[in-house]
Coordinates of C-alpha atoms and ligand atoms in Angstrom, one line a residue:
X1 CA 13.7 -51.3 15.4
X2 CA 12.3 -54.2 13.4
X3 CA 14.8 -56.4 11.5
X4 CA 15.4 -54.7 8.1
X5 CA 14.4 -57.0 5.3
X6 CA 13.8 -54.8 2.2
X7 CA 13.0 -55.1 -0.6
X8 CA 9.9 -57.3 -0.6
X9 CA 9.7 -60.1 -3.2
X10 CA 8.5 -57.7 -5.8
X11 CA 11.4 -55.3 -5.2
X12 CA 9.5 -52.7 -3.2
X13 CA 11.1 -50.4 -0.6
X14 CA 7.9 -49.1 0.8
X15 CA 6.2 -47.3 -2.1
X16 CA 9.4 -47.1 -4.1
X17 CA 11.3 -49.5 -6.4
X18 CA 9.3 -52.2 -8.2
X19 CA 9.6 -53.1 -11.8
X20 CA 8.1 -50.9 -14.5
X21 CA 9.1 -52.6 -17.8
X22 CA 7.6 -54.0 -21.0
X23 CA 6.4 -57.6 -21.0
X24 CA 9.4 -58.8 -23.0
X25 CA 11.7 -57.6 -20.3
X26 CA 9.7 -59.0 -17.4
X27 CA 10.8 -62.4 -18.5
X28 CA 14.4 -61.5 -18.6
X29 CA 14.2 -59.9 -15.1
X30 CA 12.5 -63.1 -13.7
X31 CA 15.3 -65.1 -15.1
X32 CA 17.9 -62.8 -13.6
X33 CA 16.1 -62.8 -10.2
X34 CA 16.1 -66.6 -10.1
X35 CA 19.7 -66.8 -11.1
X36 CA 20.7 -64.3 -8.5
X37 CA 18.7 -66.1 -5.8
X38 CA 20.5 -69.3 -6.6
X39 CA 24.0 -67.6 -6.6
X40 CA 23.2 -65.8 -3.3
X41 CA 22.6 -69.1 -1.6
X42 CA 25.7 -70.8 -3.1
X43 CA 28.9 -70.7 -1.0
X44 CA 31.0 -71.4 -4.1
X45 CA 29.7 -68.2 -5.8
X46 CA 30.4 -66.2 -2.6
X47 CA 33.9 -67.7 -2.4
X48 CA 34.6 -66.8 -6.1
X49 CA 33.3 -63.3 -5.6
X50 CA 35.6 -62.8 -2.5
X51 CA 38.6 -64.3 -4.3
X52 CA 38.2 -61.8 -7.2
X53 CA 37.7 -58.9 -4.8
X54 CA 40.9 -59.8 -3.0
X55 CA 43.2 -60.7 -6.0
X56 CA 41.8 -58.6 -8.8
X57 CA 40.4 -55.5 -7.0
X58 CA 42.9 -55.5 -4.1
X59 CA 40.4 -55.7 -1.2
X60 CA 40.0 -55.1 1.7
X61 CA 40.5 -51.4 1.2
X62 CA 41.8 -49.7 4.4
X63 CA 40.1 -47.2 6.7
X64 CA 42.3 -44.2 7.3
X65 CA 42.3 -41.6 10.0
X66 CA 42.6 -38.1 8.4
X67 CA 44.4 -36.9 11.5
X68 CA 46.0 -33.7 10.4
X69 CA 42.8 -32.4 8.9
X70 CA 40.7 -33.4 11.9
X71 CA 43.1 -31.6 14.2
X72 CA 43.0 -28.5 12.0
X73 CA 39.2 -28.5 12.0
X74 CA 39.2 -28.9 15.8
X75 CA 36.2 -31.1 16.2
X76 CA 35.2 -34.7 15.3
X77 CA 37.7 -37.3 14.0
X78 CA 37.3 -37.8 10.2
X79 CA 38.1 -41.3 8.8
X80 CA 38.1 -42.3 5.2
X81 CA 37.1 -45.7 3.7
X82 CA 39.6 -45.9 0.9
X83 CA 37.7 -47.2 -2.1
X84 CA 40.0 -45.0 -4.2
X85 CA 42.7 -47.7 -3.7
X86 CA 40.7 -50.3 -5.6
X87 CA 41.8 -51.5 -9.1
X88 CA 40.3 -49.0 -11.6
X89 CA 40.2 -46.3 -8.8
X90 CA 36.7 -46.5 -7.4
X91 CA 34.0 -48.6 -5.9
X92 CA 32.2 -49.4 -9.2
X93 CA 34.3 -52.4 -9.9
X94 CA 32.9 -54.3 -6.8
X95 CA 29.5 -54.5 -8.4
X96 CA 30.9 -55.2 -11.9
X97 CA 32.7 -58.3 -10.6
X98 CA 29.5 -59.6 -8.9
X99 CA 27.4 -59.1 -12.0
X100 CA 29.9 -60.5 -14.5
X101 CA 30.2 -63.7 -12.3
X102 CA 26.5 -63.9 -12.5
X103 CA 26.5 -63.4 -16.2
X104 CA 28.9 -66.3 -16.6
X105 CA 26.7 -68.5 -14.4
X106 CA 23.8 -67.7 -16.6
X107 CA 25.8 -68.6 -19.7
X108 CA 25.5 -65.1 -21.3
X109 CA 28.5 -64.4 -23.5
X110 CA 27.6 -60.8 -24.3
X111 CA 27.6 -57.9 -21.8
X112 CA 25.9 -54.5 -22.4
X113 CA 26.0 -51.4 -20.3
X114 CA 25.2 -47.7 -20.5
X115 CA 27.5 -45.0 -19.3
X116 CA 27.4 -41.2 -18.8
X117 CA 30.8 -39.9 -17.9
X118 CA 32.3 -43.3 -18.8
X119 CA 33.4 -44.5 -15.4
X120 CA 30.8 -47.4 -15.3
X121 CA 31.7 -48.2 -18.9
X122 CA 35.4 -48.5 -18.0
X123 CA 34.7 -50.7 -15.0
X124 CA 32.4 -52.9 -17.2
X125 CA 34.9 -53.1 -20.0
X126 CA 37.6 -54.0 -17.4
X127 CA 35.7 -57.0 -16.0
X128 CA 34.5 -58.1 -19.5
X129 CA 38.2 -58.2 -20.6
X130 CA 39.1 -60.1 -17.4
X131 CA 36.6 -62.9 -18.3
X132 CA 36.9 -62.7 -22.1
X133 CA 33.3 -61.7 -22.7
X134 CA 32.0 -59.4 -25.5
X135 CA 31.2 -55.9 -24.2
X136 CA 29.0 -53.2 -25.8
X137 CA 28.7 -49.8 -24.1
X138 CA 26.0 -47.3 -25.0
X139 CA 26.9 -43.7 -24.5
X140 CA 25.2 -40.5 -25.6
X141 CA 27.1 -38.9 -28.5
X142 CA 27.5 -35.7 -26.5
X143 CA 29.1 -37.6 -23.7
X144 CA 31.4 -39.5 -26.2
X145 CA 32.6 -36.1 -27.3
X146 CA 33.1 -34.8 -23.8
X147 CA 34.7 -37.9 -22.3
X148 CA 37.1 -38.8 -25.1
X149 CA 39.8 -40.3 -22.8
X150 CA 37.3 -42.7 -21.2
X151 CA 36.0 -43.8 -24.6
X152 CA 39.6 -44.6 -25.6
X153 CA 40.1 -46.5 -22.3
X154 CA 37.1 -48.6 -23.0
X155 CA 38.3 -49.3 -26.6
X156 CA 41.8 -50.3 -25.2
X157 CA 40.0 -52.8 -23.0
X158 CA 38.3 -54.3 -26.0
X159 CA 34.8 -52.9 -25.7
X160 CA 32.7 -51.5 -28.5
X161 CA 31.4 -48.0 -27.7
X162 CA 28.1 -47.1 -29.4
X163 CA 27.3 -43.4 -29.6
X164 CA 23.6 -42.7 -29.1
X165 CA 22.3 -39.9 -31.3
X166 CA 18.7 -39.6 -29.9
X167 CA 17.2 -37.1 -27.5
X168 CA 19.8 -34.9 -25.6
X169 CA 22.5 -37.4 -26.5
X170 CA 23.4 -38.0 -22.9
X171 CA 22.9 -40.7 -20.1
X172 CA 19.2 -41.1 -20.2
X173 CA 19.2 -41.7 -24.0
X174 CA 22.0 -44.2 -23.6
X175 CA 19.8 -45.9 -20.9
X176 CA 16.9 -46.2 -23.3
X177 CA 19.2 -47.6 -26.0
X178 CA 20.7 -50.2 -23.7
X179 CA 17.2 -51.4 -22.7
X180 CA 16.2 -51.6 -26.4
X181 CA 19.3 -53.8 -27.1
X182 CA 18.4 -56.0 -24.1
X183 CA 14.8 -56.6 -25.3
X184 CA 16.2 -57.6 -28.7
X185 CA 19.1 -59.8 -27.5
X186 CA 17.8 -61.2 -24.3
X187 CA 18.9 -64.8 -25.1
X188 CA 22.6 -64.2 -25.1
X189 CA 23.0 -60.8 -23.4
X190 CA 23.4 -59.6 -19.8
X191 CA 22.6 -56.0 -18.9
X192 CA 25.1 -54.8 -16.3
X193 CA 23.7 -51.8 -14.4
X194 CA 26.1 -49.6 -12.6
X195 CA 24.2 -48.3 -9.6
X196 CA 21.3 -49.1 -7.2
X197 CA 18.7 -48.1 -9.8
X198 CA 16.8 -49.9 -12.5
X199 CA 14.0 -52.4 -12.1
X200 CA 14.0 -55.2 -9.5
X201 CA 16.3 -57.1 -8.8
X202 CA 19.0 -54.5 -9.7
X203 CA 18.8 -52.1 -6.8
X204 CA 18.9 -55.1 -4.3
X205 CA 21.6 -56.9 -6.2
X206 CA 23.9 -53.9 -6.6
X207 CA 23.5 -53.0 -3.0
X208 CA 24.4 -56.5 -1.9
X209 CA 27.6 -56.6 -4.0
X210 CA 28.6 -53.1 -2.8
X211 CA 27.9 -54.0 0.9
X212 CA 31.4 -55.4 1.1
X213 CA 32.3 -51.8 1.7
X214 CA 30.2 -51.5 4.9
X215 CA 30.9 -55.0 6.0
X216 CA 34.6 -54.3 6.0
X217 CA 34.1 -51.1 8.0
X218 CA 32.1 -52.9 10.6
X219 CA 35.1 -55.0 11.3
X220 CA 37.8 -52.4 10.7
X221 CA 36.5 -49.4 12.7
X222 CA 36.6 -51.2 16.1
X223 CA 40.1 -52.5 15.3
X224 CA 41.5 -49.2 14.1
X225 CA 39.4 -46.5 15.8
X226 CA 38.3 -48.4 18.9
X227 CA 34.6 -48.3 18.0
X228 CA 31.9 -47.8 15.3
X229 CA 31.6 -44.3 13.9
X230 CA 28.9 -41.8 15.0
X231 CA 28.2 -40.7 11.4
X232 CA 28.7 -42.5 8.1
X233 CA 28.7 -40.1 5.2
X234 CA 28.7 -40.8 1.4
X235 CA 28.0 -39.0 -1.9
X236 CA 24.8 -40.0 -3.7
X237 CA 24.6 -40.1 -7.5
X238 CA 22.5 -43.2 -8.2
X239 CA 23.4 -44.2 -4.7
X240 CA 25.6 -47.3 -4.9
X241 CA 28.6 -46.3 -2.9
X242 CA 26.3 -44.9 -0.3
X243 CA 24.1 -48.0 -0.1
X244 CA 27.2 -50.1 0.0
X245 CA 28.5 -48.4 3.2
X246 CA 25.1 -47.7 4.7
X247 CA 23.4 -51.1 4.4
X248 CA 25.4 -53.0 7.1
X249 CA 25.0 -50.1 9.4
X250 CA 21.2 -49.8 9.1
X251 CA 20.6 -52.1 12.1
X252 CA 23.2 -50.1 14.1
X253 CA 20.7 -47.5 15.3
X254 CA 23.2 -45.3 17.0
X255 CA 25.1 -44.7 13.8
X256 CA 23.7 -41.7 11.8
X257 CA 23.7 -42.1 8.0
X258 CA 24.1 -39.1 5.8
X259 CA 23.9 -39.1 2.0
X260 CA 25.2 -36.0 0.1
X261 CA 23.8 -35.0 -3.2
X262 CA 25.2 -32.5 -5.8
X263 CA 23.8 -29.0 -5.3
X264 CA 25.7 -27.9 -8.4
X265 CA 25.4 -24.1 -8.6
X266 CA 22.9 -24.1 -5.7
X267 CA 19.5 -25.7 -5.2
X268 CA 17.8 -22.4 -5.9
X269 CA 19.3 -22.0 -9.4
X270 CA 17.8 -25.2 -10.7
X271 CA 21.3 -26.2 -11.9
X272 CA 21.9 -29.2 -9.7
X273 CA 21.4 -33.0 -9.4
X274 CA 19.7 -33.3 -6.0
X275 CA 16.8 -35.6 -6.6
X276 CA 16.1 -36.4 -3.0
X277 CA 16.5 -32.8 -1.8
X278 CA 14.6 -31.1 -4.6
X279 CA 12.8 -33.8 -6.7
X280 CA 9.4 -35.3 -7.0
X281 CA 8.2 -39.0 -7.0
X282 CA 7.9 -40.6 -10.5
X283 CA 9.1 -43.5 -12.6
X284 CA 12.4 -43.7 -14.4
X285 CA 14.6 -46.5 -15.5
X286 CA 12.0 -49.1 -14.5
X287 CA 11.5 -48.1 -10.8
X288 CA 9.6 -45.6 -8.7
X289 CA 11.7 -43.1 -6.9
X290 CA 12.5 -39.4 -6.5
X291 CA 13.3 -37.7 -9.8
X292 CA 14.1 -34.3 -11.3
X293 CA 11.2 -33.9 -13.7
X294 CA 9.1 -30.9 -14.7
X295 CA 5.2 -30.6 -14.5
X296 CA 4.8 -32.4 -17.8
X297 CA 6.8 -35.4 -16.5
X298 CA 9.8 -34.6 -18.7
X299 CA 13.2 -35.4 -17.1
X300 CA 15.0 -32.2 -16.4
X301 CA 18.6 -31.4 -17.4
X302 CA 20.9 -31.9 -14.4
X303 CA 24.2 -30.2 -13.5
X304 CA 27.1 -31.1 -11.3
X305 CA 30.8 -30.4 -11.5
X306 CA 31.1 -34.1 -10.8
X307 CA 30.0 -36.2 -13.8
X308 CA 29.3 -39.3 -11.6
X309 CA 26.7 -37.4 -9.6
X310 CA 25.0 -36.0 -12.6
X311 CA 22.0 -38.3 -12.7
X312 CA 18.3 -37.2 -12.6
X313 CA 17.1 -40.0 -10.4
X314 CA 18.3 -41.9 -7.3
X315 CA 18.1 -45.5 -6.1
X316 CA 14.6 -46.4 -4.6
X317 CA 16.1 -47.6 -1.3
X318 CA 17.4 -44.1 -0.7
X319 CA 13.9 -42.8 -1.3
X320 CA 12.7 -45.2 1.4
X321 CA 15.5 -44.4 3.8
X322 CA 14.8 -40.7 3.4
X323 CA 11.0 -41.0 4.1
X324 CA 11.5 -43.4 7.0
X325 CA 14.0 -41.1 8.6
X326 CA 16.7 -43.7 8.9
X327 CA 19.1 -41.7 6.7
X328 CA 19.2 -38.0 6.1
X329 CA 20.2 -36.4 2.8
X330 CA 21.9 -33.1 2.5
X331 CA 23.7 -31.4 -0.4
X332 CA 27.0 -29.7 -1.3
X333 CA 27.6 -27.2 -4.1
X334 CA 30.3 -27.4 -6.8
X335 CA 32.4 -24.8 -5.1
X336 CA 32.2 -26.5 -1.7
X337 CA 33.3 -29.8 -3.3
X338 CA 36.2 -28.1 -5.1
X339 CA 37.4 -26.5 -1.9
X340 CA 37.3 -29.9 -0.2
X341 CA 39.2 -31.4 -3.1
X342 CA 42.0 -28.9 -2.8
X343 CA 42.2 -29.1 1.0
X344 CA 42.2 -32.9 0.9
X345 CA 45.1 -32.9 -1.6
X346 CA 47.2 -30.6 0.5
X347 CA 46.3 -31.7 4.0
X348 CA 46.2 -35.5 3.6
X349 CA 48.2 -36.2 0.4
X350 CA 45.1 -37.8 -1.1
X351 CA 43.5 -36.6 -4.4
X352 CA 39.8 -37.6 -4.0
X353 CA 37.3 -37.9 -6.9
X354 CA 35.0 -34.9 -7.3
X355 CA 32.1 -37.2 -6.3
X356 CA 33.8 -38.2 -3.1
X357 CA 34.7 -34.6 -2.5
X358 CA 31.0 -33.9 -1.9
X359 CA 30.9 -36.3 1.0
X360 CA 34.2 -34.9 2.3
X361 CA 32.9 -31.3 2.1
X362 CA 29.9 -32.4 4.2
X363 CA 32.2 -33.9 6.8
X364 CA 34.3 -30.8 6.9
X365 CA 31.1 -28.8 7.6
X366 CA 30.0 -31.2 10.3
X367 CA 33.2 -31.9 12.2
X368 CA 33.7 -28.5 13.9
X369 CA 30.1 -28.8 15.3
X370 CA 31.0 -32.0 17.2
X371 CA 33.3 -32.9 20.0
X372 CA 36.8 -34.3 19.5
X373 CA 35.6 -37.8 20.7
X374 CA 33.1 -38.1 17.8
X375 CA 33.9 -40.1 14.7
X376 CA 32.8 -39.3 11.1
X377 CA 33.4 -42.1 8.6
X378 CA 33.4 -40.9 5.0
X379 CA 33.2 -43.2 2.0
X380 CA 36.1 -42.0 -0.2
X381 CA 34.5 -43.6 -3.2
X382 CA 37.2 -42.9 -5.8
X383 CA 40.4 -41.2 -6.7
X384 CA 40.6 -37.9 -8.4
X385 CA 43.2 -38.3 -11.2
X386 CA 40.3 -38.5 -13.7
X387 CA 39.1 -35.0 -12.5
X388 CA 42.3 -33.1 -12.9
X389 CA 41.3 -31.4 -16.2
X390 CA 37.9 -30.3 -14.7
X391 CA 39.6 -28.9 -11.6
X392 CA 42.2 -27.1 -13.7
X393 CA 39.6 -25.6 -16.0
X394 CA 37.6 -24.3 -12.9
X395 CA 40.9 -22.7 -11.7
X396 CA 41.4 -21.1 -15.1
X397 CA 44.5 -23.2 -15.8
X398 CA 45.0 -24.9 -19.2
X399 CA 46.9 -28.2 -19.0
Ligands
LIG1 C1 30.0 -43.2 -10.2 C2 30.6 -42.6 -8.9 C3 29.8 -42.1 -7.9 C4 28.4 -42.0 -7.9 O1 27.7 -43.2 -8.1 P1 26.9 -43.9 -6.9 O2 26.2 -45.0 -7.6 O3 26.0 -42.9 -6.3 O4 27.9 -44.4 -6.0 C5 30.5 -41.7 -6.7 N1 31.8 -41.7 -6.6 C6 32.6 -42.2 -7.6 C7 34.1 -42.2 -7.5 C8 32.0 -42.7 -8.8 O5 32.8 -43.1 -9.8

């Protein structure tokens, strides 16, 4: 296999990625790319990033052998990478730390972000508070209504939440509004994107910041499990927790990489969020990738029990990894994810996020088909306390 060195200088992963933006934003993106290139080569930036990950986030997160569950399933050994133990409860904060340090280097005092379920908004508000920067979060007014507790959390952290009333009043409308803000306030504003999507250099930059997950695994698995895993499995919404754990393993050809999308109520029902499994190629959020859109190019409504997987696109690097065959992408339904959620609570004493439960459900499906000497490493991207109400509702329980 040739050395892996994607994206190219224009942000292309094969035919995917790139930068599809208005002229005014092209300037801002050039500035961002130059600043990021400089930081990447600066050992002091790296040291500051690592210091924050250790002392603010609580890294390294451990790898954990789900021993009882593996024994019960009678096949491969399942291991978890415990991103649920990070400050704020998920992997998203890794990337937010990286980008806020970059914003400071660039002298931008104002941070904007968009959020759907509110998790990226909370992670952004958290790091903005940590550095005393102004924070404005765009959120569809429908999402503001549905995610009241995350809205309150952002406000407690000092952020301004702006409800977006256009379109379907959800994530993609918030995205458009955040881009509009950036065009207007480019001088003093940094746009903090939460996943490996958006125009170049975001997919590359977010991947690099999240790669701390896989870098740690490369070191931890030989120490704890005696060797590298046979499979690395992660859930895919926009794709940042998956890219973070996949990227350092791409060159390890013997390790199979599996991304798991949300099949919602089933791929055949159309009520899902599986862009790679059931989408078409198009342009969204400034990059070319697989999307869920209709014949007229309209972005389709998506569905997943897990709010964090409910995104109509996917990062362009995943589109490339799929086409090249280096990674494979499968899907898991709402009810399979819920079953894995309950089993994980009872068997391992760990309450996983519903997003992570999709990756776990896939591992549970795979493990019995493999020998006991095989190892499946699952990225447990976040904790599930935030999902208790959703799970209760599905079980017909009112809290
Ligand atoms: C947001 C989120 C995801 C999905 O986002 P990716 O960018 O695909 O990682 C997965 N797990 C958790 C816990 C999340 O909060």
